[in-house]
Amino acid sequence: MTVLVSLFYLLFSICVVYPPTEFVSAGFTIAQLFEGFLGSENINFIGYHMKRTTITALIHSALPLGYVFTLLCSGERNPWLPAAAAATAIIPLLMCYRLLCWWENGQAKHPVVKSLLAYVTPGSDWRVVAANLNIEFRNVDKVSIQLNTTSRFVATENWLIKLSPYKLNVVKQGDCTLVATATDSHNLTASGEDEVQYVNIEAIPTRDDVERFTFRISTVALRDLQPRLSQPVRVPDHISLLPTLIERFVNVFKHYVEQNPVYYIDQEPELCIGCMQYPADVKLNRRCAAPPPHLEGGPPQCQQCNCRVLWCCSCMGRWWAARATGPPAGWLAGRASCPVCRAAFCLLDVCPARAPPAS
Ligand SMILES: [Zn+2]
Ligand SMILES: [Zn+2]
Ligand SMILES: [Zn+2]
């Protein structure tokens, strides 16, 4: 019985400290259970996390005491139990004392406040920095990445924040370098199409009074994060980031398009209307033959697109991939429709477009 209760309590404790996704979706996490007390993260970001870290530390410190009580309630009678109860009761009591220290004297010893102190200008208060952070966190253009069920990484216009159970790491974007330190890849399918790569990123502040921290995100999340950063994540030469499925598809797509006959245009190519970065260099020109009469009535035929040369090959590849259905291995064999006139086309019909060679 004792073993069973102990195992159950161990499992319960693990779920409290590292809640599995099922617990999170069921609303069984400290942050969700104490929602009413914590208030709104969006309105008072710093205040919310000051309360959240406090309550998390208190609950975690009470877990050993809870174990002794669970044993008592399960009918366990051991002469050592009262002593164990007294000993384990000391932990939350000490924690209470520590938490009181966090909150007294203007909360200056609170770990959340400590992380802001480096940015307090002389003569002002940490609350000024907190108010600034609160305002930025409310902005819709922040990027928030869940690292695991207990920690999160948030990038706002000027700040990078890592939220973990007991503390916050806060650093200004301007005085911090993000460096990729390691990667690891995981194959979700045997074919390797769904390979997921994770990158460990270290945030190295240029100031000595700000703590450095690391976080681990997927390459896909990194791509979402990049536009929000004032300086890109530095990737050393020995680390290679996997291209995403779409990027790999676009490379293969380009390779096949290059094998189609060139379509000569009589003026200089315009900029691609998709990315506005590269010259438009593909023309949809129907080349595939209609199927023999006895096969008619199958999938819709390709049509001639009369649009000008408007797109670059990468944008056309991305457009194709975005509309492709079924497993990625079959994408190239499918059909897409011209983004402008909706004429159906197949891979054979995508011709590289160039100005005629100067003669
Ligand atoms: Zn483009
Ligand atoms: Zn068209
Ligand atoms: Zn075709």
GROMACS .gro file of N, CA and C in nm, residues 184-188 194-198 218-219 242:
model
   39
  184ASP      N    1   1.992   1.959  -3.275
  184ASP     CA    2   1.963   1.816  -3.274
  184ASP      C    3   1.839   1.793  -3.359
  185SER      N    4   1.841   1.684  -3.434
  185SER     CA    5   1.731   1.657  -3.528
  185SER      C    6   1.657   1.532  -3.487
  186HIS      N    7   1.529   1.531  -3.514
  186HIS     CA    8   1.446   1.415  -3.482
  186HIS      C    9   1.360   1.383  -3.602
  187ASN      N   10   1.355   1.256  -3.635
  187ASN     CA   11   1.273   1.213  -3.748
  187ASN      C   12   1.138   1.167  -3.699
  188LEU      N   13   1.034   1.231  -3.746
  188LEU     CA   14   0.901   1.189  -3.703
  188LEU      C   15   0.848   1.079  -3.793
  194ASP      N   16   0.938   1.465  -4.240
  194ASP     CA   17   0.896   1.544  -4.126
  194ASP      C   18   1.008   1.561  -4.025
  195GLU      N   19   1.129   1.576  -4.073
  195GLU     CA   20   1.240   1.590  -3.980
  195GLU      C   21   1.227   1.723  -3.907
  196VAL      N   22   1.240   1.716  -3.775
  196VAL     CA   23   1.231   1.838  -3.694
  196VAL      C   24   1.368   1.865  -3.636
  197GLN      N   25   1.412   1.988  -3.649
  197GLN     CA   26   1.542   2.021  -3.594
  197GLN      C   27   1.525   2.125  -3.483
  198TYR      N   28   1.595   2.103  -3.374
  198TYR     CA   29   1.592   2.199  -3.263
  198TYR      C   30   1.727   2.269  -3.254
  218SER      N   31   1.256   2.503  -3.205
  218SER     CA   32   1.265   2.432  -3.333
  218SER      C   33   1.306   2.532  -3.441
  219THR      N   34   1.363   2.479  -3.549
  219THR     CA   35   1.407   2.566  -3.659
  219THR      C   36   1.289   2.644  -3.715
  242LEU      N   37   1.869   2.302  -4.075
  242LEU     CA   38   1.797   2.228  -4.179
  242LEU      C   39   1.703   2.321  -4.252
   0.00000   0.00000   0.00000
